Protein backbone atom coordinates (compact mmCIF):
# COMPACT_ATOMS: atom_id res chain seq x y z
CA UNK A 1 0.00 0.00 0.00
CA UNK A 2 2.74 2.41 1.00
CA UNK A 3 4.44 1.99 -2.38
CA UNK A 4 1.43 3.11 -4.32
CA UNK A 5 1.39 6.69 -5.56
CA UNK A 6 -2.20 6.31 -6.73
CA UNK A 7 -4.87 3.77 -6.05
CA UNK A 8 -8.29 3.98 -7.64
CA UNK A 9 -10.87 1.45 -6.60
CA UNK A 10 -14.48 0.90 -7.54
CA UNK A 11 -14.61 4.14 -9.51
CA UNK A 12 -17.89 4.68 -11.36
CA UNK A 13 -19.06 7.72 -13.26
CA UNK A 14 -22.19 8.30 -15.29
CA UNK A 15 -23.03 11.25 -17.55
CA UNK A 16 -26.74 11.41 -18.39
CA UNK A 17 -27.51 7.92 -19.68
CA UNK A 18 -23.94 6.91 -20.40
CA UNK A 19 -21.98 4.86 -17.85
CA UNK A 20 -18.51 6.17 -18.66
CA UNK A 21 -16.65 4.39 -15.87
CA UNK A 22 -17.96 1.21 -14.31
CA UNK A 23 -16.14 -0.07 -11.22
CA UNK A 24 -12.65 0.88 -12.37
CA UNK A 25 -9.64 -0.15 -10.35
CA UNK A 26 -6.09 1.02 -11.01
CA UNK A 27 -2.86 1.05 -9.01
CA UNK A 28 0.21 3.11 -9.86
CA UNK A 29 3.54 2.31 -8.20
CA UNK A 30 5.49 5.18 -6.73
CA UNK A 31 8.33 6.26 -8.99
CA UNK A 32 6.87 4.56 -12.05
CA UNK A 33 6.04 5.90 -15.49
CA UNK A 34 2.71 4.28 -16.35
CA UNK A 35 0.27 4.53 -19.20
CA UNK A 36 -3.49 4.63 -19.50
CA UNK A 37 -4.58 3.53 -22.96
CA UNK A 38 -7.79 3.02 -24.78
CA UNK A 39 -9.87 4.21 -27.68
CA UNK A 40 -11.24 7.71 -27.89
CA UNK A 41 -14.23 8.14 -25.57
CA UNK A 42 -13.25 5.26 -23.28
CA UNK A 43 -13.09 7.54 -20.24
CA UNK A 44 -9.35 8.16 -19.92
CA UNK A 45 -9.68 11.90 -19.37
CA UNK A 46 -12.58 11.41 -16.98
CA UNK A 47 -10.49 9.02 -14.90
CA UNK A 48 -7.56 11.47 -14.72
CA UNK A 49 -9.89 14.30 -13.76
CA UNK A 50 -11.27 12.15 -10.98
CA UNK A 51 -7.75 11.35 -9.73
CA UNK A 52 -6.90 15.06 -9.77
CA UNK A 53 -10.14 16.05 -8.05
CA UNK A 54 -11.48 18.08 -10.96
CA UNK A 55 -14.41 15.69 -11.15
CA UNK A 56 -16.15 13.66 -8.46
CA UNK A 57 -16.94 10.00 -9.12
CA UNK A 58 -20.41 8.60 -8.34
CA UNK A 59 -18.73 5.87 -6.32
CA UNK A 60 -15.30 4.61 -5.40
CA UNK A 61 -12.17 5.62 -3.56
CA UNK A 62 -9.17 7.69 -4.65
CA UNK A 63 -6.01 7.19 -2.59
CA UNK A 64 -2.81 9.20 -3.06
CA UNK A 65 0.32 8.03 -1.23
CA UNK A 66 -1.85 6.09 1.17
CA UNK A 67 -4.14 9.04 1.93
CA UNK A 68 -7.77 8.73 0.92
CA UNK A 69 -8.49 11.97 -0.95
CA UNK A 70 -11.94 10.99 -2.15
CA UNK A 71 -14.18 8.42 -0.54
CA UNK A 72 -17.28 7.97 1.58
CA UNK A 73 -15.79 10.13 4.34
CA UNK A 74 -13.35 12.42 2.58
CA UNK A 75 -13.16 14.89 -0.22
CA UNK A 76 -9.85 16.73 -0.57
CA UNK A 77 -9.96 19.54 -3.16
CA UNK A 78 -7.60 19.48 -6.18
CA UNK A 79 -5.28 22.21 -4.88
CA UNK A 80 -4.52 20.13 -1.78
CA UNK A 81 -3.88 16.84 -3.57
CA UNK A 82 -0.32 17.60 -4.72
CA UNK A 83 -1.10 16.40 -8.23
CA UNK A 84 0.53 18.04 -11.25
CA UNK A 85 -1.23 18.06 -14.57
CA UNK A 86 -0.41 18.65 -18.19
CA UNK A 87 -3.32 18.45 -20.55
CA UNK A 88 -3.35 18.79 -24.32
CA UNK A 89 -4.60 22.32 -23.91
CA UNK A 90 -1.55 23.41 -21.93
CA UNK A 91 -3.40 26.25 -20.21
CA UNK A 92 -0.31 28.44 -20.01
CA UNK A 93 -0.84 31.99 -18.79
CA UNK A 94 -0.57 34.32 -21.81
CA UNK A 95 0.52 37.41 -19.85
CA UNK A 96 3.29 35.67 -17.90
CA UNK A 97 6.86 34.99 -18.97
CA UNK A 98 8.29 31.48 -18.73
CA UNK A 99 10.11 32.46 -15.55
CA UNK A 100 6.95 33.96 -14.03
CA UNK A 101 5.07 30.70 -14.66
CA UNK A 102 7.60 28.85 -12.54
CA UNK A 103 7.85 31.58 -9.89
CA UNK A 104 4.08 31.53 -9.54
CA UNK A 105 3.81 27.82 -8.82
CA UNK A 106 6.86 27.67 -6.53
CA UNK A 107 6.20 30.84 -4.59
CA UNK A 108 9.09 32.55 -6.33
CA UNK A 109 10.82 34.83 -3.82
CA UNK A 110 13.29 33.16 -1.49
CA UNK A 111 16.77 32.36 -2.83
CA UNK A 112 16.08 28.64 -2.58
CA UNK A 113 12.95 28.97 -4.67
CA UNK A 114 14.77 31.16 -7.16
CA UNK A 115 17.38 28.44 -7.52
CA UNK A 116 14.63 25.90 -8.10
CA UNK A 117 13.17 28.09 -10.86
CA UNK A 118 16.59 28.48 -12.50
CA UNK A 119 17.15 24.75 -12.29
CA UNK A 120 13.86 23.98 -14.00
CA UNK A 121 14.44 26.57 -16.71
CA UNK A 122 17.74 24.86 -17.38
CA UNK A 123 16.36 21.32 -17.27
CA UNK A 124 13.77 22.11 -19.92
CA UNK A 125 16.25 24.23 -21.92
CA UNK A 126 14.36 27.49 -21.49
CA UNK A 127 17.03 29.54 -19.69
CA UNK A 128 17.55 31.74 -22.74
CA UNK A 129 13.78 32.01 -23.26
CA UNK A 130 13.01 32.81 -19.62
CA UNK A 131 11.60 36.27 -20.36
CA UNK A 132 9.41 35.11 -23.28
CA UNK A 133 5.64 34.77 -23.02
CA UNK A 134 3.76 31.72 -24.37
CA UNK A 135 2.85 33.58 -27.59
CA UNK A 136 6.55 34.01 -28.33
CA UNK A 137 7.48 30.36 -27.67
CA UNK A 138 7.49 27.50 -30.17
CA UNK A 139 5.17 24.52 -29.74
CA UNK A 140 7.94 22.41 -28.24
CA UNK A 141 9.03 25.21 -25.90
CA UNK A 142 5.47 25.70 -24.69
CA UNK A 143 5.23 21.99 -24.04
CA UNK A 144 8.44 21.99 -22.02
CA UNK A 145 7.27 25.01 -20.03
CA UNK A 146 4.02 23.21 -19.17
CA UNK A 147 6.00 20.18 -18.00
CA UNK A 148 8.35 22.32 -15.90
CA UNK A 149 5.41 24.17 -14.36
CA UNK A 150 3.83 20.86 -13.40
CA UNK A 151 7.03 19.32 -11.98
CA UNK A 152 8.62 22.36 -10.25
CA UNK A 153 6.36 22.18 -7.17
CA UNK A 154 7.43 18.49 -6.77
CA UNK A 155 3.97 16.91 -7.11
CA UNK A 156 3.47 13.42 -5.72
CA UNK A 157 1.86 12.47 -8.99
CA UNK A 158 2.05 13.91 -12.50
CA UNK A 159 -0.92 13.33 -14.81
CA UNK A 160 -0.31 13.77 -18.53
CA UNK A 161 -3.37 13.79 -20.77
CA UNK A 162 -2.25 13.42 -24.38
CA UNK A 163 0.21 16.29 -23.96
CA UNK A 164 1.89 15.68 -27.32
CA UNK A 165 -1.25 15.34 -29.41
CA UNK A 166 -1.01 18.73 -31.09
CA UNK A 167 2.62 18.27 -32.14
CA UNK A 168 3.87 16.58 -35.26
CA UNK A 169 5.28 13.07 -34.97
CA UNK A 170 9.09 13.41 -34.66
CA UNK A 171 8.82 16.30 -32.21
CA UNK A 172 6.19 14.47 -30.19
CA UNK A 173 8.48 11.45 -29.88
CA UNK A 174 11.48 13.51 -28.81
CA UNK A 175 9.44 15.40 -26.24
CA UNK A 176 7.83 12.26 -24.89
CA UNK A 177 11.24 10.77 -24.17
CA UNK A 178 12.41 14.02 -22.63
CA UNK A 179 9.41 14.12 -20.34
CA UNK A 180 10.02 10.58 -19.21
CA UNK A 181 13.63 11.48 -18.41
CA UNK A 182 12.59 14.64 -16.50
CA UNK A 183 10.08 12.64 -14.48
CA UNK A 184 12.71 10.03 -13.68
CA UNK A 185 15.31 12.60 -12.64
CA UNK A 186 12.79 14.38 -10.45
CA UNK A 187 11.97 11.05 -8.79
CA UNK A 188 8.33 11.72 -9.64
CA UNK A 189 5.52 9.34 -10.56
CA UNK A 190 3.68 9.84 -13.82
CA UNK A 191 0.56 8.54 -15.46
CA UNK A 192 0.41 9.22 -19.19
CA UNK A 193 -2.83 9.03 -21.09
CA UNK A 194 -2.52 8.31 -24.73
CA UNK A 195 -4.53 6.98 -27.59
CA UNK A 196 -1.43 6.97 -29.81
CA UNK A 197 -0.90 3.25 -30.14
CA UNK A 198 2.87 2.97 -30.15
CA UNK A 199 3.76 5.93 -27.95
CA UNK A 200 2.69 4.66 -24.56
CA UNK A 201 3.92 1.14 -25.26
CA UNK A 202 7.40 2.45 -26.03
CA UNK A 203 7.55 4.82 -23.06
CA UNK A 204 5.77 3.19 -20.16
CA UNK A 205 6.78 0.49 -17.73
CA UNK A 206 3.20 -0.54 -17.02
CA UNK A 207 0.02 0.12 -18.94
CA UNK A 208 -3.69 -0.27 -18.38
CA UNK A 209 -6.24 -0.52 -21.17
CA UNK A 210 -9.61 1.11 -20.64
CA UNK A 211 -12.61 0.00 -22.68
CA UNK A 212 -16.36 -0.06 -22.14
CA UNK A 213 -15.98 1.67 -18.78
CA UNK A 214 -13.60 -0.95 -17.40
CA UNK A 215 -9.92 -1.74 -17.20
CA UNK A 216 -9.75 -4.68 -19.59
CA UNK A 217 -6.08 -5.41 -19.18
CA UNK A 218 -3.28 -4.18 -16.93
CA UNK A 219 0.32 -5.25 -17.37
CA UNK A 220 3.56 -4.79 -19.23
CA UNK A 221 3.46 -3.01 -22.60
CA UNK A 222 4.15 -6.37 -24.24
CA UNK A 223 1.06 -7.93 -22.70
CA UNK A 224 -1.10 -5.66 -24.88
CA UNK A 225 0.19 -7.40 -27.99
CA UNK A 226 -0.17 -10.97 -26.80
CA UNK A 227 -2.66 -13.40 -28.31
CA UNK A 228 -4.21 -13.90 -24.89
CA UNK A 229 -5.19 -10.22 -24.61
CA UNK A 230 -8.94 -9.49 -24.75
CA UNK A 231 -10.33 -9.01 -28.26
CA UNK A 232 -10.90 -5.24 -27.80
CA UNK A 233 -7.21 -4.81 -26.93
CA UNK A 234 -6.08 -7.00 -29.83
CA UNK A 235 -8.22 -5.16 -32.33
CA UNK A 236 -6.93 -1.79 -31.03
CA UNK A 237 -3.36 -2.95 -31.59
CA UNK A 238 -3.94 -4.93 -34.79
CA UNK A 239 -1.10 -4.28 -37.21
CA UNK A 240 1.31 -3.06 -34.55
CA UNK A 241 4.19 -5.46 -34.08
CA UNK A 242 6.14 -6.44 -31.01
CA UNK A 243 9.54 -4.76 -31.63
CA UNK A 244 8.04 -1.34 -30.82
CA UNK A 245 7.62 -2.38 -27.22
CA UNK A 246 10.26 -1.06 -24.87
CA UNK A 247 12.26 0.16 -27.83
CA UNK A 248 14.20 3.34 -27.39
CA UNK A 249 12.80 5.41 -30.21
CA UNK A 250 15.85 6.99 -31.81
CA UNK A 251 16.25 10.68 -32.75
P1 LIG B 1 -11.32 9.78 -23.50
O1 LIG B 1 -10.46 10.74 -22.77
O2 LIG B 1 -10.93 8.35 -23.31
O3 LIG B 1 -11.43 10.09 -24.96
P2 LIG B 1 -13.45 11.01 -21.99
O4 LIG B 1 -13.18 10.71 -20.56
O5 LIG B 1 -13.10 12.38 -22.46
O6 LIG B 1 -12.81 9.89 -22.91
O7 LIG B 1 -15.00 10.83 -22.27
C1 LIG B 1 -15.66 9.61 -22.04
C2 LIG B 1 -17.13 9.80 -22.36
O8 LIG B 1 -17.73 10.67 -21.40
C3 LIG B 1 -17.39 10.41 -23.71
O9 LIG B 1 -18.53 9.79 -24.27
C4 LIG B 1 -17.69 11.85 -23.40
O10 LIG B 1 -18.55 12.40 -24.36
C5 LIG B 1 -18.36 11.75 -22.05
N1 LIG B 1 -18.15 12.95 -21.23
C6 LIG B 1 -16.97 13.38 -20.77
N2 LIG B 1 -17.13 14.50 -20.01
C7 LIG B 1 -18.45 14.77 -20.02
C8 LIG B 1 -19.26 15.79 -19.41
N3 LIG B 1 -18.71 16.76 -18.66
N4 LIG B 1 -20.59 15.75 -19.63
C9 LIG B 1 -21.14 14.78 -20.39
N5 LIG B 1 -20.45 13.78 -20.97
C10 LIG B 1 -19.11 13.77 -20.80
MG1 LIG C 1 -9.30 12.35 -23.43
mmCIF file of C-alpha atoms and ligand atoms in Angstrom:
data_model
loop_
_atom_site.group_PDB
_atom_site.id
_atom_site.type_symbol
_atom_site.label_atom_id
_atom_site.label_comp_id
_atom_site.label_asym_id
_atom_site.label_seq_id
_atom_site.Cartn_x
_atom_site.Cartn_y
_atom_site.Cartn_z
ATOM 1 C CA UNK A 1 0.000 0.000 0.000
ATOM 2 C CA UNK A 2 2.740 2.406 1.002
ATOM 3 C CA UNK A 3 4.443 1.988 -2.378
ATOM 4 C CA UNK A 4 1.430 3.108 -4.324
ATOM 5 C CA UNK A 5 1.390 6.693 -5.562
ATOM 6 C CA UNK A 6 -2.195 6.307 -6.726
ATOM 7 C CA UNK A 7 -4.867 3.767 -6.052
ATOM 8 C CA UNK A 8 -8.294 3.978 -7.642
ATOM 9 C CA UNK A 9 -10.869 1.448 -6.596
ATOM 10 C CA UNK A 10 -14.485 0.900 -7.541
ATOM 11 C CA UNK A 11 -14.608 4.136 -9.510
ATOM 12 C CA UNK A 12 -17.888 4.680 -11.355
ATOM 13 C CA UNK A 13 -19.060 7.720 -13.261
ATOM 14 C CA UNK A 14 -22.193 8.303 -15.291
ATOM 15 C CA UNK A 15 -23.032 11.245 -17.554
ATOM 16 C CA UNK A 16 -26.738 11.408 -18.392
ATOM 17 C CA UNK A 17 -27.507 7.919 -19.682
ATOM 18 C CA UNK A 18 -23.935 6.906 -20.396
ATOM 19 C CA UNK A 19 -21.982 4.857 -17.855
ATOM 20 C CA UNK A 20 -18.508 6.171 -18.664
ATOM 21 C CA UNK A 21 -16.646 4.386 -15.875
ATOM 22 C CA UNK A 22 -17.957 1.211 -14.315
ATOM 23 C CA UNK A 23 -16.139 -0.068 -11.219
ATOM 24 C CA UNK A 24 -12.653 0.881 -12.375
ATOM 25 C CA UNK A 25 -9.635 -0.150 -10.347
ATOM 26 C CA UNK A 26 -6.088 1.021 -11.013
ATOM 27 C CA UNK A 27 -2.865 1.046 -9.010
ATOM 28 C CA UNK A 28 0.206 3.110 -9.862
ATOM 29 C CA UNK A 29 3.543 2.313 -8.200
ATOM 30 C CA UNK A 30 5.492 5.181 -6.726
ATOM 31 C CA UNK A 31 8.331 6.259 -8.990
ATOM 32 C CA UNK A 32 6.867 4.563 -12.053
ATOM 33 C CA UNK A 33 6.035 5.900 -15.488
ATOM 34 C CA UNK A 34 2.711 4.279 -16.354
ATOM 35 C CA UNK A 35 0.268 4.534 -19.203
ATOM 36 C CA UNK A 36 -3.489 4.627 -19.502
ATOM 37 C CA UNK A 37 -4.578 3.534 -22.956
ATOM 38 C CA UNK A 38 -7.791 3.019 -24.776
ATOM 39 C CA UNK A 39 -9.866 4.208 -27.682
ATOM 40 C CA UNK A 40 -11.242 7.715 -27.888
ATOM 41 C CA UNK A 41 -14.225 8.137 -25.574
ATOM 42 C CA UNK A 42 -13.252 5.263 -23.280
ATOM 43 C CA UNK A 43 -13.091 7.538 -20.238
ATOM 44 C CA UNK A 44 -9.349 8.160 -19.923
ATOM 45 C CA UNK A 45 -9.681 11.899 -19.373
ATOM 46 C CA UNK A 46 -12.580 11.406 -16.983
ATOM 47 C CA UNK A 47 -10.488 9.018 -14.895
ATOM 48 C CA UNK A 48 -7.558 11.466 -14.720
ATOM 49 C CA UNK A 49 -9.887 14.304 -13.758
ATOM 50 C CA UNK A 50 -11.271 12.153 -10.975
ATOM 51 C CA UNK A 51 -7.751 11.354 -9.733
ATOM 52 C CA UNK A 52 -6.896 15.062 -9.770
ATOM 53 C CA UNK A 53 -10.136 16.055 -8.047
ATOM 54 C CA UNK A 54 -11.484 18.080 -10.956
ATOM 55 C CA UNK A 55 -14.415 15.685 -11.152
ATOM 56 C CA UNK A 56 -16.155 13.658 -8.458
ATOM 57 C CA UNK A 57 -16.942 9.997 -9.118
ATOM 58 C CA UNK A 58 -20.405 8.601 -8.343
ATOM 59 C CA UNK A 59 -18.735 5.866 -6.320
ATOM 60 C CA UNK A 60 -15.298 4.606 -5.398
ATOM 61 C CA UNK A 61 -12.170 5.616 -3.561
ATOM 62 C CA UNK A 62 -9.166 7.690 -4.651
ATOM 63 C CA UNK A 63 -6.012 7.190 -2.587
ATOM 64 C CA UNK A 64 -2.812 9.201 -3.059
ATOM 65 C CA UNK A 65 0.320 8.031 -1.233
ATOM 66 C CA UNK A 66 -1.848 6.085 1.175
ATOM 67 C CA UNK A 67 -4.136 9.044 1.934
ATOM 68 C CA UNK A 68 -7.775 8.733 0.922
ATOM 69 C CA UNK A 69 -8.491 11.970 -0.949
ATOM 70 C CA UNK A 70 -11.941 10.986 -2.150
ATOM 71 C CA UNK A 71 -14.183 8.419 -0.541
ATOM 72 C CA UNK A 72 -17.281 7.973 1.585
ATOM 73 C CA UNK A 73 -15.793 10.125 4.345
ATOM 74 C CA UNK A 74 -13.348 12.416 2.583
ATOM 75 C CA UNK A 75 -13.157 14.890 -0.223
ATOM 76 C CA UNK A 76 -9.847 16.730 -0.573
ATOM 77 C CA UNK A 77 -9.959 19.545 -3.165
ATOM 78 C CA UNK A 78 -7.604 19.482 -6.179
ATOM 79 C CA UNK A 79 -5.282 22.209 -4.884
ATOM 80 C CA UNK A 80 -4.525 20.130 -1.783
ATOM 81 C CA UNK A 81 -3.879 16.836 -3.569
ATOM 82 C CA UNK A 82 -0.322 17.596 -4.716
ATOM 83 C CA UNK A 83 -1.098 16.402 -8.229
ATOM 84 C CA UNK A 84 0.530 18.037 -11.247
ATOM 85 C CA UNK A 85 -1.235 18.057 -14.570
ATOM 86 C CA UNK A 86 -0.406 18.649 -18.192
ATOM 87 C CA UNK A 87 -3.324 18.451 -20.551
ATOM 88 C CA UNK A 88 -3.347 18.786 -24.316
ATOM 89 C CA UNK A 89 -4.599 22.316 -23.908
ATOM 90 C CA UNK A 90 -1.547 23.405 -21.929
ATOM 91 C CA UNK A 91 -3.404 26.248 -20.210
ATOM 92 C CA UNK A 92 -0.310 28.445 -20.010
ATOM 93 C CA UNK A 93 -0.840 31.993 -18.788
ATOM 94 C CA UNK A 94 -0.569 34.325 -21.809
ATOM 95 C CA UNK A 95 0.515 37.415 -19.851
ATOM 96 C CA UNK A 96 3.286 35.674 -17.899
ATOM 97 C CA UNK A 97 6.860 34.986 -18.966
ATOM 98 C CA UNK A 98 8.285 31.480 -18.730
ATOM 99 C CA UNK A 99 10.107 32.463 -15.545
ATOM 100 C CA UNK A 100 6.955 33.957 -14.025
ATOM 101 C CA UNK A 101 5.072 30.700 -14.664
ATOM 102 C CA UNK A 102 7.602 28.849 -12.537
ATOM 103 C CA UNK A 103 7.848 31.578 -9.891
ATOM 104 C CA UNK A 104 4.084 31.535 -9.538
ATOM 105 C CA UNK A 105 3.815 27.823 -8.817
ATOM 106 C CA UNK A 106 6.857 27.668 -6.533
ATOM 107 C CA UNK A 107 6.196 30.844 -4.590
ATOM 108 C CA UNK A 108 9.095 32.546 -6.332
ATOM 109 C CA UNK A 109 10.819 34.829 -3.820
ATOM 110 C CA UNK A 110 13.294 33.156 -1.487
ATOM 111 C CA UNK A 111 16.766 32.364 -2.827
ATOM 112 C CA UNK A 112 16.082 28.641 -2.576
ATOM 113 C CA UNK A 113 12.948 28.968 -4.669
ATOM 114 C CA UNK A 114 14.774 31.157 -7.161
ATOM 115 C CA UNK A 115 17.377 28.442 -7.523
ATOM 116 C CA UNK A 116 14.628 25.905 -8.105
ATOM 117 C CA UNK A 117 13.167 28.089 -10.856
ATOM 118 C CA UNK A 118 16.587 28.481 -12.503
ATOM 119 C CA UNK A 119 17.145 24.754 -12.291
ATOM 120 C CA UNK A 120 13.861 23.980 -13.995
ATOM 121 C CA UNK A 121 14.441 26.573 -16.713
ATOM 122 C CA UNK A 122 17.739 24.863 -17.377
ATOM 123 C CA UNK A 123 16.359 21.316 -17.266
ATOM 124 C CA UNK A 124 13.767 22.114 -19.920
ATOM 125 C CA UNK A 125 16.247 24.232 -21.920
ATOM 126 C CA UNK A 126 14.360 27.486 -21.491
ATOM 127 C CA UNK A 127 17.026 29.537 -19.685
ATOM 128 C CA UNK A 128 17.554 31.743 -22.736
ATOM 129 C CA UNK A 129 13.779 32.011 -23.256
ATOM 130 C CA UNK A 130 13.013 32.814 -19.620
ATOM 131 C CA UNK A 131 11.598 36.265 -20.359
ATOM 132 C CA UNK A 132 9.413 35.109 -23.284
ATOM 133 C CA UNK A 133 5.643 34.773 -23.016
ATOM 134 C CA UNK A 134 3.756 31.720 -24.375
ATOM 135 C CA UNK A 135 2.853 33.580 -27.586
ATOM 136 C CA UNK A 136 6.553 34.007 -28.331
ATOM 137 C CA UNK A 137 7.483 30.361 -27.670
ATOM 138 C CA UNK A 138 7.491 27.499 -30.168
ATOM 139 C CA UNK A 139 5.166 24.515 -29.737
ATOM 140 C CA UNK A 140 7.937 22.412 -28.236
ATOM 141 C CA UNK A 141 9.027 25.210 -25.899
ATOM 142 C CA UNK A 142 5.465 25.704 -24.685
ATOM 143 C CA UNK A 143 5.226 21.992 -24.040
ATOM 144 C CA UNK A 144 8.440 21.994 -22.024
ATOM 145 C CA UNK A 145 7.267 25.007 -20.032
ATOM 146 C CA UNK A 146 4.024 23.214 -19.173
ATOM 147 C CA UNK A 147 6.003 20.177 -18.003
ATOM 148 C CA UNK A 148 8.352 22.323 -15.895
ATOM 149 C CA UNK A 149 5.410 24.175 -14.360
ATOM 150 C CA UNK A 150 3.832 20.861 -13.402
ATOM 151 C CA UNK A 151 7.032 19.322 -11.982
ATOM 152 C CA UNK A 152 8.622 22.356 -10.254
ATOM 153 C CA UNK A 153 6.360 22.176 -7.168
ATOM 154 C CA UNK A 154 7.432 18.493 -6.769
ATOM 155 C CA UNK A 155 3.970 16.909 -7.108
ATOM 156 C CA UNK A 156 3.466 13.422 -5.724
ATOM 157 C CA UNK A 157 1.858 12.469 -8.989
ATOM 158 C CA UNK A 158 2.045 13.913 -12.501
ATOM 159 C CA UNK A 159 -0.918 13.334 -14.811
ATOM 160 C CA UNK A 160 -0.313 13.766 -18.526
ATOM 161 C CA UNK A 161 -3.373 13.789 -20.766
ATOM 162 C CA UNK A 162 -2.254 13.423 -24.381
ATOM 163 C CA UNK A 163 0.206 16.287 -23.962
ATOM 164 C CA UNK A 164 1.888 15.675 -27.315
ATOM 165 C CA UNK A 165 -1.248 15.341 -29.406
ATOM 166 C CA UNK A 166 -1.013 18.735 -31.087
ATOM 167 C CA UNK A 167 2.619 18.268 -32.138
ATOM 168 C CA UNK A 168 3.871 16.579 -35.261
ATOM 169 C CA UNK A 169 5.280 13.071 -34.967
ATOM 170 C CA UNK A 170 9.092 13.410 -34.658
ATOM 171 C CA UNK A 171 8.818 16.300 -32.210
ATOM 172 C CA UNK A 172 6.187 14.467 -30.187
ATOM 173 C CA UNK A 173 8.484 11.449 -29.878
ATOM 174 C CA UNK A 174 11.484 13.511 -28.812
ATOM 175 C CA UNK A 175 9.438 15.395 -26.237
ATOM 176 C CA UNK A 176 7.831 12.259 -24.894
ATOM 177 C CA UNK A 177 11.242 10.770 -24.169
ATOM 178 C CA UNK A 178 12.406 14.023 -22.632
ATOM 179 C CA UNK A 179 9.410 14.123 -20.342
ATOM 180 C CA UNK A 180 10.022 10.581 -19.210
ATOM 181 C CA UNK A 181 13.634 11.480 -18.408
ATOM 182 C CA UNK A 182 12.587 14.637 -16.499
ATOM 183 C CA UNK A 183 10.083 12.638 -14.477
ATOM 184 C CA UNK A 184 12.713 10.028 -13.681
ATOM 185 C CA UNK A 185 15.311 12.600 -12.637
ATOM 186 C CA UNK A 186 12.786 14.377 -10.448
ATOM 187 C CA UNK A 187 11.970 11.048 -8.789
ATOM 188 C CA UNK A 188 8.329 11.716 -9.636
ATOM 189 C CA UNK A 189 5.520 9.336 -10.556
ATOM 190 C CA UNK A 190 3.685 9.839 -13.823
ATOM 191 C CA UNK A 191 0.555 8.538 -15.462
ATOM 192 C CA UNK A 192 0.414 9.218 -19.188
ATOM 193 C CA UNK A 193 -2.835 9.033 -21.090
ATOM 194 C CA UNK A 194 -2.521 8.310 -24.727
ATOM 195 C CA UNK A 195 -4.535 6.979 -27.590
ATOM 196 C CA UNK A 196 -1.430 6.973 -29.807
ATOM 197 C CA UNK A 197 -0.905 3.253 -30.142
ATOM 198 C CA UNK A 198 2.869 2.974 -30.151
ATOM 199 C CA UNK A 199 3.760 5.935 -27.951
ATOM 200 C CA UNK A 200 2.690 4.656 -24.560
ATOM 201 C CA UNK A 201 3.924 1.138 -25.256
ATOM 202 C CA UNK A 202 7.397 2.445 -26.034
ATOM 203 C CA UNK A 203 7.547 4.819 -23.058
ATOM 204 C CA UNK A 204 5.770 3.190 -20.164
ATOM 205 C CA UNK A 205 6.780 0.486 -17.734
ATOM 206 C CA UNK A 206 3.199 -0.541 -17.021
ATOM 207 C CA UNK A 207 0.024 0.125 -18.938
ATOM 208 C CA UNK A 208 -3.690 -0.271 -18.383
ATOM 209 C CA UNK A 209 -6.236 -0.524 -21.173
ATOM 210 C CA UNK A 210 -9.614 1.113 -20.639
ATOM 211 C CA UNK A 211 -12.611 0.004 -22.675
ATOM 212 C CA UNK A 212 -16.358 -0.057 -22.137
ATOM 213 C CA UNK A 213 -15.976 1.673 -18.781
ATOM 214 C CA UNK A 214 -13.603 -0.955 -17.397
ATOM 215 C CA UNK A 215 -9.918 -1.735 -17.198
ATOM 216 C CA UNK A 216 -9.752 -4.682 -19.594
ATOM 217 C CA UNK A 217 -6.081 -5.414 -19.178
ATOM 218 C CA UNK A 218 -3.276 -4.178 -16.935
ATOM 219 C CA UNK A 219 0.320 -5.253 -17.367
ATOM 220 C CA UNK A 220 3.559 -4.790 -19.229
ATOM 221 C CA UNK A 221 3.463 -3.012 -22.602
ATOM 222 C CA UNK A 222 4.154 -6.370 -24.238
ATOM 223 C CA UNK A 223 1.061 -7.932 -22.695
ATOM 224 C CA UNK A 224 -1.099 -5.659 -24.878
ATOM 225 C CA UNK A 225 0.188 -7.397 -27.985
ATOM 226 C CA UNK A 226 -0.165 -10.970 -26.800
ATOM 227 C CA UNK A 227 -2.662 -13.398 -28.310
ATOM 228 C CA UNK A 228 -4.211 -13.896 -24.892
ATOM 229 C CA UNK A 229 -5.193 -10.217 -24.607
ATOM 230 C CA UNK A 230 -8.939 -9.490 -24.753
ATOM 231 C CA UNK A 231 -10.327 -9.010 -28.257
ATOM 232 C CA UNK A 232 -10.901 -5.241 -27.797
ATOM 233 C CA UNK A 233 -7.214 -4.812 -26.935
ATOM 234 C CA UNK A 234 -6.075 -6.999 -29.834
ATOM 235 C CA UNK A 235 -8.221 -5.162 -32.327
ATOM 236 C CA UNK A 236 -6.935 -1.791 -31.026
ATOM 237 C CA UNK A 237 -3.358 -2.952 -31.594
ATOM 238 C CA UNK A 238 -3.945 -4.927 -34.793
ATOM 239 C CA UNK A 239 -1.104 -4.281 -37.205
ATOM 240 C CA UNK A 240 1.308 -3.055 -34.552
ATOM 241 C CA UNK A 241 4.190 -5.457 -34.082
ATOM 242 C CA UNK A 242 6.140 -6.439 -31.009
ATOM 243 C CA UNK A 243 9.543 -4.756 -31.633
ATOM 244 C CA UNK A 244 8.044 -1.343 -30.825
ATOM 245 C CA UNK A 245 7.617 -2.380 -27.215
ATOM 246 C CA UNK A 246 10.260 -1.064 -24.873
ATOM 247 C CA UNK A 247 12.257 0.155 -27.828
ATOM 248 C CA UNK A 248 14.202 3.340 -27.392
ATOM 249 C CA UNK A 249 12.803 5.414 -30.207
ATOM 250 C CA UNK A 250 15.851 6.994 -31.807
ATOM 251 C CA UNK A 251 16.246 10.680 -32.749
HETATM 252 P P1 LIG B 1 -11.322 9.777 -23.498
HETATM 253 O O1 LIG B 1 -10.455 10.742 -22.769
HETATM 254 O O2 LIG B 1 -10.927 8.351 -23.305
HETATM 255 O O3 LIG B 1 -11.427 10.093 -24.961
HETATM 256 P P2 LIG B 1 -13.453 11.011 -21.989
HETATM 257 O O4 LIG B 1 -13.179 10.708 -20.557
HETATM 258 O O5 LIG B 1 -13.103 12.375 -22.462
HETATM 259 O O6 LIG B 1 -12.806 9.885 -22.909
HETATM 260 O O7 LIG B 1 -14.996 10.828 -22.272
HETATM 261 C C1 LIG B 1 -15.664 9.612 -22.043
HETATM 262 C C2 LIG B 1 -17.133 9.795 -22.365
HETATM 263 O O8 LIG B 1 -17.733 10.666 -21.400
HETATM 264 C C3 LIG B 1 -17.390 10.409 -23.713
HETATM 265 O O9 LIG B 1 -18.528 9.788 -24.275
HETATM 266 C C4 LIG B 1 -17.692 11.850 -23.403
HETATM 267 O O10 LIG B 1 -18.546 12.404 -24.364
HETATM 268 C C5 LIG B 1 -18.365 11.748 -22.052
HETATM 269 N N1 LIG B 1 -18.152 12.947 -21.228
HETATM 270 C C6 LIG B 1 -16.965 13.379 -20.767
HETATM 271 N N2 LIG B 1 -17.127 14.497 -20.010
HETATM 272 C C7 LIG B 1 -18.447 14.770 -20.024
HETATM 273 C C8 LIG B 1 -19.263 15.795 -19.413
HETATM 274 N N3 LIG B 1 -18.712 16.755 -18.659
HETATM 275 N N4 LIG B 1 -20.594 15.752 -19.635
HETATM 276 C C9 LIG B 1 -21.139 14.778 -20.390
HETATM 277 N N5 LIG B 1 -20.445 13.781 -20.969
HETATM 278 C C10 LIG B 1 -19.110 13.769 -20.796
HETATM 279 MG MG1 LIG B 2 -9.299 12.350 -23.427
#
